[in-house]
Short mmCIF file of C-alpha atoms and ligand atoms in Angstrom, two decimals:
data_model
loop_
_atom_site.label_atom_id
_atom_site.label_comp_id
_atom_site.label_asym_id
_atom_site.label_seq_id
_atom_site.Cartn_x
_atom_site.Cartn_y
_atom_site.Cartn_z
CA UNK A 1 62.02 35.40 -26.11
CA UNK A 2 61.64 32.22 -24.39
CA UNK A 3 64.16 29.77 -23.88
CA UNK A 4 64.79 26.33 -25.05
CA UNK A 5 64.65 23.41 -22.42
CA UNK A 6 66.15 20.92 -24.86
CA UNK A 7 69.58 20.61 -26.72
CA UNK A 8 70.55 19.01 -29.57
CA UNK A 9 74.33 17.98 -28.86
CA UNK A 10 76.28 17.72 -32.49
CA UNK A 11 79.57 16.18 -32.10
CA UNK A 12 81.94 16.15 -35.33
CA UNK A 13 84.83 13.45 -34.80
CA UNK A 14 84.65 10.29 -32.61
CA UNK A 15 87.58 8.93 -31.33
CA UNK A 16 88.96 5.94 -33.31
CA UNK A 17 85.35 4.95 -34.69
CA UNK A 18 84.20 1.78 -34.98
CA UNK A 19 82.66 -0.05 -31.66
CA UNK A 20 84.22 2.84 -29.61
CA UNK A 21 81.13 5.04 -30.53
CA UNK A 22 79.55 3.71 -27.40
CA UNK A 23 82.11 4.59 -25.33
CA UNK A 24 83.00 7.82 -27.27
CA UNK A 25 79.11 8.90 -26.78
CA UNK A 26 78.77 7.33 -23.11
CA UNK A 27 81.83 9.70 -21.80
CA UNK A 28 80.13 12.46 -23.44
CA UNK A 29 77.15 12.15 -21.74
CA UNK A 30 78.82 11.67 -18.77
CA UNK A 31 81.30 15.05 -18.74
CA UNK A 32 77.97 17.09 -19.84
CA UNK A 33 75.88 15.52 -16.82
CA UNK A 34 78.45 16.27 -14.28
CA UNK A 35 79.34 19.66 -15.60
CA UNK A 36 75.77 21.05 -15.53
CA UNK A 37 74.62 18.78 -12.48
CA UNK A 38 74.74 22.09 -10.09
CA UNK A 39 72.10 23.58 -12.30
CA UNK A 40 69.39 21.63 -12.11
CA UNK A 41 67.76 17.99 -13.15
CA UNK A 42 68.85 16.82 -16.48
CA UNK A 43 68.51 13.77 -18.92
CA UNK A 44 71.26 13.37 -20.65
CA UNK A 45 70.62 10.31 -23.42
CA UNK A 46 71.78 9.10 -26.33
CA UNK A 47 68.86 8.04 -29.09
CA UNK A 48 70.71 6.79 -32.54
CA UNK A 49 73.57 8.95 -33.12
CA UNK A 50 72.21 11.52 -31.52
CA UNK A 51 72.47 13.42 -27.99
CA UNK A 52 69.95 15.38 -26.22
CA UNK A 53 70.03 17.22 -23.02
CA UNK A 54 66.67 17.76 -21.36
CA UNK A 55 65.85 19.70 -18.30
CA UNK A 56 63.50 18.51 -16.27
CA UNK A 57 63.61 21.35 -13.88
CA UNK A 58 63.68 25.24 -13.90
CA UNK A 59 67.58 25.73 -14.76
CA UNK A 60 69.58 28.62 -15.73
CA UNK A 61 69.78 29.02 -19.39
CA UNK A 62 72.92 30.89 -19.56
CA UNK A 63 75.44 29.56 -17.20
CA UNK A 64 73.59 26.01 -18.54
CA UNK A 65 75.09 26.97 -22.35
CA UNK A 66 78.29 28.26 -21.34
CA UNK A 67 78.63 24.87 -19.42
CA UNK A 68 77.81 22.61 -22.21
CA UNK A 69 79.96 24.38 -24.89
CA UNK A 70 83.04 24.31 -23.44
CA UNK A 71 82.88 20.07 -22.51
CA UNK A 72 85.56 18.50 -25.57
CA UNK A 73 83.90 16.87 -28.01
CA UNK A 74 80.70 19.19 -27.99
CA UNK A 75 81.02 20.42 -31.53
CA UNK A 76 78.31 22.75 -30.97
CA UNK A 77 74.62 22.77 -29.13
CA UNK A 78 71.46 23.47 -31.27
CA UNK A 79 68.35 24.80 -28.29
CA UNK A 80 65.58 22.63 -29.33
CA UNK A 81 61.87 22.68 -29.57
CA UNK A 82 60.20 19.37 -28.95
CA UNK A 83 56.49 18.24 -29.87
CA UNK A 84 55.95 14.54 -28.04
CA UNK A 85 53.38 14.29 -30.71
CA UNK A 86 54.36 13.51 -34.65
CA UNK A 87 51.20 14.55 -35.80
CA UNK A 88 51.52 17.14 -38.72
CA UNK A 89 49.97 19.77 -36.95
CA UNK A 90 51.64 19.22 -33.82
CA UNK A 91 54.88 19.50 -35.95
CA UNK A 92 53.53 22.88 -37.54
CA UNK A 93 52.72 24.29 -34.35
CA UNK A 94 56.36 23.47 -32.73
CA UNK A 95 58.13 24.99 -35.64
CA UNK A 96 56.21 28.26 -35.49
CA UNK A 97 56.99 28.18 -31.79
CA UNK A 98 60.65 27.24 -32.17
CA UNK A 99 60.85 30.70 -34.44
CA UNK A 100 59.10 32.99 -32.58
CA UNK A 101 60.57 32.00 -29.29
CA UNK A 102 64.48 31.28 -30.61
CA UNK A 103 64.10 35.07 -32.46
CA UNK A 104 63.19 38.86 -31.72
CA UNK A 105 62.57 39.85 -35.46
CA UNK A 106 61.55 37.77 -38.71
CA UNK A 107 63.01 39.99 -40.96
CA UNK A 108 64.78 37.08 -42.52
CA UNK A 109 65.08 34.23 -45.10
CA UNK A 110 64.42 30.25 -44.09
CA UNK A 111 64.49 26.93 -45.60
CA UNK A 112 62.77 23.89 -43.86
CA UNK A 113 64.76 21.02 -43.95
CA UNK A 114 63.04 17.54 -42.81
CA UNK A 115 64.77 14.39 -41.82
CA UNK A 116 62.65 11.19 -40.84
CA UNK A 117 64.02 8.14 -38.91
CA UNK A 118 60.64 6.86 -38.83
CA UNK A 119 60.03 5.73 -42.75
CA UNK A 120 56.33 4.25 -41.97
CA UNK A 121 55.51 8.22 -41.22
CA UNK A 122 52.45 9.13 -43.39
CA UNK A 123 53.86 12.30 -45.16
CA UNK A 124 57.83 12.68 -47.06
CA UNK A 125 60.21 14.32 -46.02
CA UNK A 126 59.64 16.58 -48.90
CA UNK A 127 55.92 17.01 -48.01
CA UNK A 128 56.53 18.34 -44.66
CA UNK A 129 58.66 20.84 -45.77
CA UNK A 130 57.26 22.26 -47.88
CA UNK A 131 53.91 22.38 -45.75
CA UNK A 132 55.99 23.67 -42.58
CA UNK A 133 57.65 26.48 -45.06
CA UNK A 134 54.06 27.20 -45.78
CA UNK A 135 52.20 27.58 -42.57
CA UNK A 136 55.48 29.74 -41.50
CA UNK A 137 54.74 32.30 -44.00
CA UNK A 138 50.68 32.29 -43.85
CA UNK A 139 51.76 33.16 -39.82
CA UNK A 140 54.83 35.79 -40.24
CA UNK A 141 55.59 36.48 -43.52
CA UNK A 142 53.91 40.10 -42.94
CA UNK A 143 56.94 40.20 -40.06
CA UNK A 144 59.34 40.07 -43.45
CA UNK A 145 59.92 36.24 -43.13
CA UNK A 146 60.47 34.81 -46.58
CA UNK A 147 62.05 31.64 -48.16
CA UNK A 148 65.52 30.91 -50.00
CA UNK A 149 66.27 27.95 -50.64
CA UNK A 150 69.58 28.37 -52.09
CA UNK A 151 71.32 30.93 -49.43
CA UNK A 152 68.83 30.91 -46.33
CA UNK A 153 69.52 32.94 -43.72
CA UNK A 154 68.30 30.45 -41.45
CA UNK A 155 67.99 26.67 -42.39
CA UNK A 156 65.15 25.20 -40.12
CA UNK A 157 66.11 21.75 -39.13
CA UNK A 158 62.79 19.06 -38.33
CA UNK A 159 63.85 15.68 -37.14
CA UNK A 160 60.98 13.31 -36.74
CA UNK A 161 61.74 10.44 -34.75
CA UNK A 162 59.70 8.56 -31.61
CA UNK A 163 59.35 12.39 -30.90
CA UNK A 164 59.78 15.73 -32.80
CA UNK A 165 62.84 18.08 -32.91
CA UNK A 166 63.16 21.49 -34.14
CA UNK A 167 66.10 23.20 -34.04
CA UNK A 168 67.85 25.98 -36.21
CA UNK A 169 70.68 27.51 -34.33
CA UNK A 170 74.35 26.10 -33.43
CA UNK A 171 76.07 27.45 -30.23
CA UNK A 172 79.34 26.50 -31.11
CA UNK A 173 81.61 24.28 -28.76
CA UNK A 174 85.42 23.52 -28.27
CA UNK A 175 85.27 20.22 -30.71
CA UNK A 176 88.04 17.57 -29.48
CA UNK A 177 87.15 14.42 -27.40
CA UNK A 178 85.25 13.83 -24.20
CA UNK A 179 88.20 13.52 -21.49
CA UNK A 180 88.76 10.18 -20.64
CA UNK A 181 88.75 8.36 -23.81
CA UNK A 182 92.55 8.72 -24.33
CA UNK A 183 94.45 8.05 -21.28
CA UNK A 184 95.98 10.34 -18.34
CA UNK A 185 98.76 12.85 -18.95
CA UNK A 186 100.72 14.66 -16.26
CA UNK A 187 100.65 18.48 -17.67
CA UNK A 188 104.17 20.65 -16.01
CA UNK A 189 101.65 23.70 -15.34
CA UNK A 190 104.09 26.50 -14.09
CA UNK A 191 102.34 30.59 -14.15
CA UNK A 192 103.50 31.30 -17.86
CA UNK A 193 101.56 31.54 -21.13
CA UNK A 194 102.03 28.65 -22.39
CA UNK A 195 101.92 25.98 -20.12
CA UNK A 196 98.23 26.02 -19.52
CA UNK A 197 97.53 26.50 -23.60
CA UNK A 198 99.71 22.94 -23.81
CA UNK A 199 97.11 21.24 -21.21
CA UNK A 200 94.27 22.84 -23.04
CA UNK A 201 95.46 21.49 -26.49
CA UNK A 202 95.98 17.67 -24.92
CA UNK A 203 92.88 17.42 -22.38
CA UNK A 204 91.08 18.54 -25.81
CA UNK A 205 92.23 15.08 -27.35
CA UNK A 206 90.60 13.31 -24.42
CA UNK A 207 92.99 13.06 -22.26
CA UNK A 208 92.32 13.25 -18.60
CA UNK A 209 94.91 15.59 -16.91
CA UNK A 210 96.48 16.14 -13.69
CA UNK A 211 99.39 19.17 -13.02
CA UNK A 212 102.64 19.53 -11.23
CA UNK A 213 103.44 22.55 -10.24
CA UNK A 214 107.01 23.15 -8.79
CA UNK A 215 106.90 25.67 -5.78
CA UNK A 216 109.70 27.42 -4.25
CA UNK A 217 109.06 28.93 -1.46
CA UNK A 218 110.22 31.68 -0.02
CA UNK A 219 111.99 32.17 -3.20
CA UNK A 220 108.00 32.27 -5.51
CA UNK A 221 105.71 33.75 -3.74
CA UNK A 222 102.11 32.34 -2.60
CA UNK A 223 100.37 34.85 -5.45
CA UNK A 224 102.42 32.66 -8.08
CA UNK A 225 101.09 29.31 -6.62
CA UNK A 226 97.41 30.99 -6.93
CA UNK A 227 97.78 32.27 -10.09
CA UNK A 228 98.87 28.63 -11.03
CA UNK A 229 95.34 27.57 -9.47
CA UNK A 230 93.31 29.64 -10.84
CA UNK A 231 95.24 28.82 -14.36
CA UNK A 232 94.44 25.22 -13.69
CA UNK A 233 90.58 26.14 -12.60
CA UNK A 234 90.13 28.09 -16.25
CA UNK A 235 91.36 24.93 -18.19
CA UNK A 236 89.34 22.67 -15.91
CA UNK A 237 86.43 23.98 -17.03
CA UNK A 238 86.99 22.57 -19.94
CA UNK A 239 89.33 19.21 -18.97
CA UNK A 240 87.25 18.33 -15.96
CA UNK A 241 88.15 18.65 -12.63
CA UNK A 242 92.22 18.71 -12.49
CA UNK A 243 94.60 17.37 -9.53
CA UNK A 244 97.20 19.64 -8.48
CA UNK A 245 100.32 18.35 -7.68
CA UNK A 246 102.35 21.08 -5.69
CA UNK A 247 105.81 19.86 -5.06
CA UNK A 248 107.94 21.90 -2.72
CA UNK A 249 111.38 22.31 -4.99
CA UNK A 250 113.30 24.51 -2.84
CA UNK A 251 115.49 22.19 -1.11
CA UNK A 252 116.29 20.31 -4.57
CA UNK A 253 117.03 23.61 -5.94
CA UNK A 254 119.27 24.76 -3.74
CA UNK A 255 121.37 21.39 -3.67
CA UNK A 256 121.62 21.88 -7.16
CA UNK A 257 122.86 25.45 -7.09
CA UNK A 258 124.94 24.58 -4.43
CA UNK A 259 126.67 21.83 -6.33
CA UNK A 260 126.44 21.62 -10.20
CA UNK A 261 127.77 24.63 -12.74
CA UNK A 262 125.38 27.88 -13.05
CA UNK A 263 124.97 27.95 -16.34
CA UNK A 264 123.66 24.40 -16.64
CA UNK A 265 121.00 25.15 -13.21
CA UNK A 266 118.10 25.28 -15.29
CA UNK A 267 119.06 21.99 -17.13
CA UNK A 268 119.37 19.89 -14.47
CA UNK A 269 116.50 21.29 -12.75
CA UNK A 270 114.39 20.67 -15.48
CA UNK A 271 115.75 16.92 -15.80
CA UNK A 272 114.61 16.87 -12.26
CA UNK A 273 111.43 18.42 -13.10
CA UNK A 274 110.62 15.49 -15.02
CA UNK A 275 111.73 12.99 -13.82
CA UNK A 276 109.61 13.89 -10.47
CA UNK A 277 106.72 14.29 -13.18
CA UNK A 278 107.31 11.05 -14.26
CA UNK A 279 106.93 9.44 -10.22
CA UNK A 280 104.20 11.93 -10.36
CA UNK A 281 102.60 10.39 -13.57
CA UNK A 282 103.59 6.60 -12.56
CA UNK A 283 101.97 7.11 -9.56
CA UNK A 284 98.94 8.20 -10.51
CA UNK A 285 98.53 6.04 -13.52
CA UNK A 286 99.48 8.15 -15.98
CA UNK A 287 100.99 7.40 -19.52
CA UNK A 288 102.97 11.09 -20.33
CA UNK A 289 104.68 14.38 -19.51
CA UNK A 290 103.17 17.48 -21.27
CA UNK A 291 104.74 20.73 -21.11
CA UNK A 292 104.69 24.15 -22.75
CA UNK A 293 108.16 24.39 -24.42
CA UNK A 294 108.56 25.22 -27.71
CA UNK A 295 111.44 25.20 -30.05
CA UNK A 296 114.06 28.34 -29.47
CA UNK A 297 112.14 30.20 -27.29
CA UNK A 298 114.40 30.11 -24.16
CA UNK A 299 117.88 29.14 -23.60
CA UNK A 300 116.31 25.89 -22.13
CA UNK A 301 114.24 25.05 -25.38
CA UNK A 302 116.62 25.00 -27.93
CA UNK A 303 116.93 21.66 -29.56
CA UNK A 304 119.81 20.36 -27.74
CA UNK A 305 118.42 21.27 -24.75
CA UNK A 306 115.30 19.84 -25.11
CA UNK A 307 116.73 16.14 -26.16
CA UNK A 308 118.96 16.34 -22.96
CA UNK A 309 116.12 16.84 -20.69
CA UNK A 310 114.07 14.51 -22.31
CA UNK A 311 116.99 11.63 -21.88
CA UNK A 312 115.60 12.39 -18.00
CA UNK A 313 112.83 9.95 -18.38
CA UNK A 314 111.64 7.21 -20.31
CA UNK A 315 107.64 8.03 -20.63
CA UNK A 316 107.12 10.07 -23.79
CA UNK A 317 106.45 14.07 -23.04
CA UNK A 318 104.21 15.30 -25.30
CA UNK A 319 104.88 19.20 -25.60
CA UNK A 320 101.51 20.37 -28.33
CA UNK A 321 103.09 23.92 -28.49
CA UNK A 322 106.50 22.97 -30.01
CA UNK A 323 105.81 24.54 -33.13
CA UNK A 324 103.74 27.53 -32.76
CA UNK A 325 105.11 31.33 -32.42
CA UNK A 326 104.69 32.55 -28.98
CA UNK A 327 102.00 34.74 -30.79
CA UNK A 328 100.46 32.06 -31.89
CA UNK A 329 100.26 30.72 -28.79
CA UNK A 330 98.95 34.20 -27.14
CA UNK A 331 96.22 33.76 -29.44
CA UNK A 332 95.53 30.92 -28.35
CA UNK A 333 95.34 31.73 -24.81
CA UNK A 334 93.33 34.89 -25.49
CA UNK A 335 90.63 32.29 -27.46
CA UNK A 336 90.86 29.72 -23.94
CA UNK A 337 90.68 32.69 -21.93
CA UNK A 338 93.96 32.31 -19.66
CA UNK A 339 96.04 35.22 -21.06
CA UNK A 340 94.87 37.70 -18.74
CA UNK A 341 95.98 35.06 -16.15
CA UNK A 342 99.00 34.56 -17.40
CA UNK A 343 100.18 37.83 -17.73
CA UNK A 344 99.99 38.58 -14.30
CA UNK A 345 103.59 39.60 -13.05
CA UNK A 346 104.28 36.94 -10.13
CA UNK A 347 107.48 35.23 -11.24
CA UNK A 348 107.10 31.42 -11.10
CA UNK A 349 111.06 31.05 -10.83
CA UNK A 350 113.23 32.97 -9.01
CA UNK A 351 115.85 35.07 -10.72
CA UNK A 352 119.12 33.60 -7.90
CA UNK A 353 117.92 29.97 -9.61
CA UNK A 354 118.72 31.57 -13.29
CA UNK A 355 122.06 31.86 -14.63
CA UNK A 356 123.25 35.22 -16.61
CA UNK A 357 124.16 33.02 -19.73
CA UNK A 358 122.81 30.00 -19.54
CA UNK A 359 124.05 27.07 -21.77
CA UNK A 360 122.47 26.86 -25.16
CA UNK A 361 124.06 24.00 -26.35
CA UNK A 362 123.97 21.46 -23.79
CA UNK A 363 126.32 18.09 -23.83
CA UNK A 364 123.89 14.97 -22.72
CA UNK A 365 127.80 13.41 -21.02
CA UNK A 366 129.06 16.95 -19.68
CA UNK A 367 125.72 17.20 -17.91
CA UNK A 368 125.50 13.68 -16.58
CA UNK A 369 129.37 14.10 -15.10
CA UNK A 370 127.99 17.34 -13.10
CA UNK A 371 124.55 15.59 -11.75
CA UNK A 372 127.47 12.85 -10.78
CA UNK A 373 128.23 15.90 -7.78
CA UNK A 374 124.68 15.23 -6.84
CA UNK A 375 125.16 12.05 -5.71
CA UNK A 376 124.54 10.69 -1.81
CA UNK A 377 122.92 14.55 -1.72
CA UNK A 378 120.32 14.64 -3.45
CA UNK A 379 118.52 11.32 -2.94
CA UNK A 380 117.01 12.12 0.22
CA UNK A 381 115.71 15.68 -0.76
CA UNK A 382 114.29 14.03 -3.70
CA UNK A 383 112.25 11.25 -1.81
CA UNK A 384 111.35 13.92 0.85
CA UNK A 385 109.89 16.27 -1.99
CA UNK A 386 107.92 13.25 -3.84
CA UNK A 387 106.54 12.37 -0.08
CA UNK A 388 105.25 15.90 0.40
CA UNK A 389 103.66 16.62 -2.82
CA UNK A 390 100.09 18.56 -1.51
CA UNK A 391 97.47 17.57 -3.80
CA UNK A 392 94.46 20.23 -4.67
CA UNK A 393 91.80 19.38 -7.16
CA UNK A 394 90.82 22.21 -9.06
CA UNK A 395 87.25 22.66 -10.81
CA UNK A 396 84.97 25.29 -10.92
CA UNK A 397 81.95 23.49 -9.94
P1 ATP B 401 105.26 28.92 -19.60
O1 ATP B 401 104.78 30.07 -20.40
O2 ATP B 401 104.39 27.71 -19.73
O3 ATP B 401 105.54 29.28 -18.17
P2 ATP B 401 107.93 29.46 -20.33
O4 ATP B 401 107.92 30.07 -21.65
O5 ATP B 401 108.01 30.30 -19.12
O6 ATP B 401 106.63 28.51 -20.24
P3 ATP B 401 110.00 27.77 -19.22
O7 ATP B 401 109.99 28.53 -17.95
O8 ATP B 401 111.28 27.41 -19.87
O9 ATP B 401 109.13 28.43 -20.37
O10 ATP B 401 109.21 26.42 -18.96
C1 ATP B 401 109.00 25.50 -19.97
C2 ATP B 401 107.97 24.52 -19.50
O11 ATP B 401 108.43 23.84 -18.32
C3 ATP B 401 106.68 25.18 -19.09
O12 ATP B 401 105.84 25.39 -20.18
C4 ATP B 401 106.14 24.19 -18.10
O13 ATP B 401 105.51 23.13 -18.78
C5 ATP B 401 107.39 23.69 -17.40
N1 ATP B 401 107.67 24.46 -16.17
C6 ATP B 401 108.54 25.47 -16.01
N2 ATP B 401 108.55 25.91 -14.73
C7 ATP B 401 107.66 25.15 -14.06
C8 ATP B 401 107.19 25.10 -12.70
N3 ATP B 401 107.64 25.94 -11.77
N4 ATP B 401 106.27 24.18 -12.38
C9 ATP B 401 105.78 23.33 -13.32
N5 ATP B 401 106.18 23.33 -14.59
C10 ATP B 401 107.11 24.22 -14.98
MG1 MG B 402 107.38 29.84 -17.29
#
């Protein structure tokens, strides 16, 4: 079998329609050039609705597939066989080759289905397929092809344009948006499960992330920080390349153990979580928070708990996995492919920084009064943390 050097790029939903096609198709182009620009020379163009990637140079087919269908708003990839020429019989001759090169056996049913752009072309639509369906059979129909029209096993697509495209097979992609048509978020990716699925599920929108992690040394260990990496790297190959924002927390941690109620520690740490993420995100030009929490599944996510950490800041935090069962969200991780990841047992908080019984029910005044202790303390271990964030882009390629 040989392989196709064209691609038919079908993308289902553009962002917000109208004169933001351009742009919607533009930053398409764009995230598919620079994710397969290691493998080779490629055109990437647009041509009336449409987007083709062509390589101009030997590439690997494989790694050049899994690439493309996993950049958002790639709905799917068809490989495509092109004929330069429109003449009928070069068209004939491309569709044969499309089938024998894009299958082993022809044990199977087809329908040719003809579009033309080009209206002045000298035969229908019609015409050409049912002379394509014909010359197929006359050359394989001995091989078992045959037609159905009604329930075809494969449905033969011919696009005549400036140029011809065959095609009859969709690799399917992630769907979504190209990132970068929807603003920046800053994602709070920590080593868990769901975390990462809650950057997945944004970037998909178009939204070009960056990531905080919160470190505490010596109390985390450096195999939780990588396993945050190499979380980040598996949804960048999706999102794009994706700064890393490591912030060393000890020192903020510790004033806060050392001076506010246990069983509110991993309240206030989390109001200090974000509102770091929002310096973070201000910084940077960002417009959100995202984070992994979902409704009653820790102490810290009940409902109470979540509206008194989100009083924190005043950006919105956008938090896609709120309503999904943690298997739900498993699933979902399985499908990205961070689970395995995920599962990996390096703590990303240590146990001294989480109280035995933990408040469920938080009080938005009762906490404020105890960050009050904070005060003249904490400042300077706050500024000192923000100054000394380490930045690490992570990308696979
Ligand atoms: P996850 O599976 O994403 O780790 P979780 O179920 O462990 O989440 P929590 O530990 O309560 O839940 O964290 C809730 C959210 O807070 C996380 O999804 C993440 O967005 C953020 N978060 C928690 N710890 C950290 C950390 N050390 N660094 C960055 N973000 C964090
Ligand atoms: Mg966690």
């Amino acid at each position: 079998m040989e392989n196709a050097k064209m691609f038919l790029v079908k993308y289902a939903e553009i962002g917000t329609k109208g004169k933001n096609r351009y742009v919607f198709e533009e930053t398409l182009c764009k995230r598919i050039r620079n994710k397969i620009k290691s493998l080779g020379e490629f055109d990437v163009r647009r041509d009336f609705g449409r987007i083709y990637v062509e390589a101009l140079s030997d590439f690997d087919y494989d790694t050049c597939v899994e690439y493309i269908t996993k950049v958002f708003g790639v709905n799917g990839i068809c490989p495509v066989t092109m004929s330069e020429s429109t003449d009928y019989a070069e068209i004939s001759k491309a569709a044969l080759q499309h089938i024998t090169n894009a299958y082993d056996e022809f044990d199977f049913s087809f329908k040719v289905h003809c579009r033309r752009t080009n209206k002045s072309y000298p035969m229908t639509s019609v015409e050409v397929e049912a002379e394509v369906g014909h010359d197929l059979l006359m050359a394989l129909e001995d091989k078992g092809l045959h037609v159905n029209v009604h329930n075809p096993d494969v449905m033969l697509e011919i696009e005549i344009r400036d140029k011809v495209y065959v095609y009859s097979k969709v690799l399917p992609g992630p769907g979504g948006l190209p990132v970068g048509t929807n603003g920046k978020a800053v994602s709070l990716l920590s080593g868990g499960i769901d975390s990462p699925v809650a950057t997945y599920m944004i970037a998909k929108r178009g939204v070009e992330m960056q990531a905080v992690y919160f470190n505490s040394p010596p109390y985390t260990s450096a195999r939780a920080l990588e396993k945050v990496e190499k979380l980040g790297t598996i949804v960048s190959e999706y999102a794009g390349p994706i700064a890393l924002h490591i912030v060393n927390f000890t020192e903020l941690q510790l004033a806060i153990y050392d001076n506010c109620p246990h069983d509110e520690l991993t309240i206030i740490m989390k109001r200090y979580m974000f509102r770091m993420a929002k310096d973070i995100a201000l910084r940077e030009g960002a417009q959100c928070i995202v984070t992994g929490e979902s409704i009653g599944q820790v102490s810290s996510q009940t409902m109470q708990s979540l509206g008194v950490i989100d009083e924190a800041v005043d950006i919105p935090v956008y938090r896609p996995v709120i309503g999904m069962d943690k298997q739900e969200i498993v699933e979902y991780s399985q499908r990205i492919g961070t689970y395995e990841t995920s599962i990996e047992p390096y703590e990303d908080c240590c146990t001294i920084f989480v109280a035995k019984h933990p408040v469920t029910k938080p009080k938005l005044d009762v906490i404020k009064r105890h960050e009050k202790k904070l005060e003249g303390i904490i400042e300077p271990i706050y500024q000192k943390a923000l100054d000394t964030v380490e930045i690490k882009v992570l990308k696979i390629n």
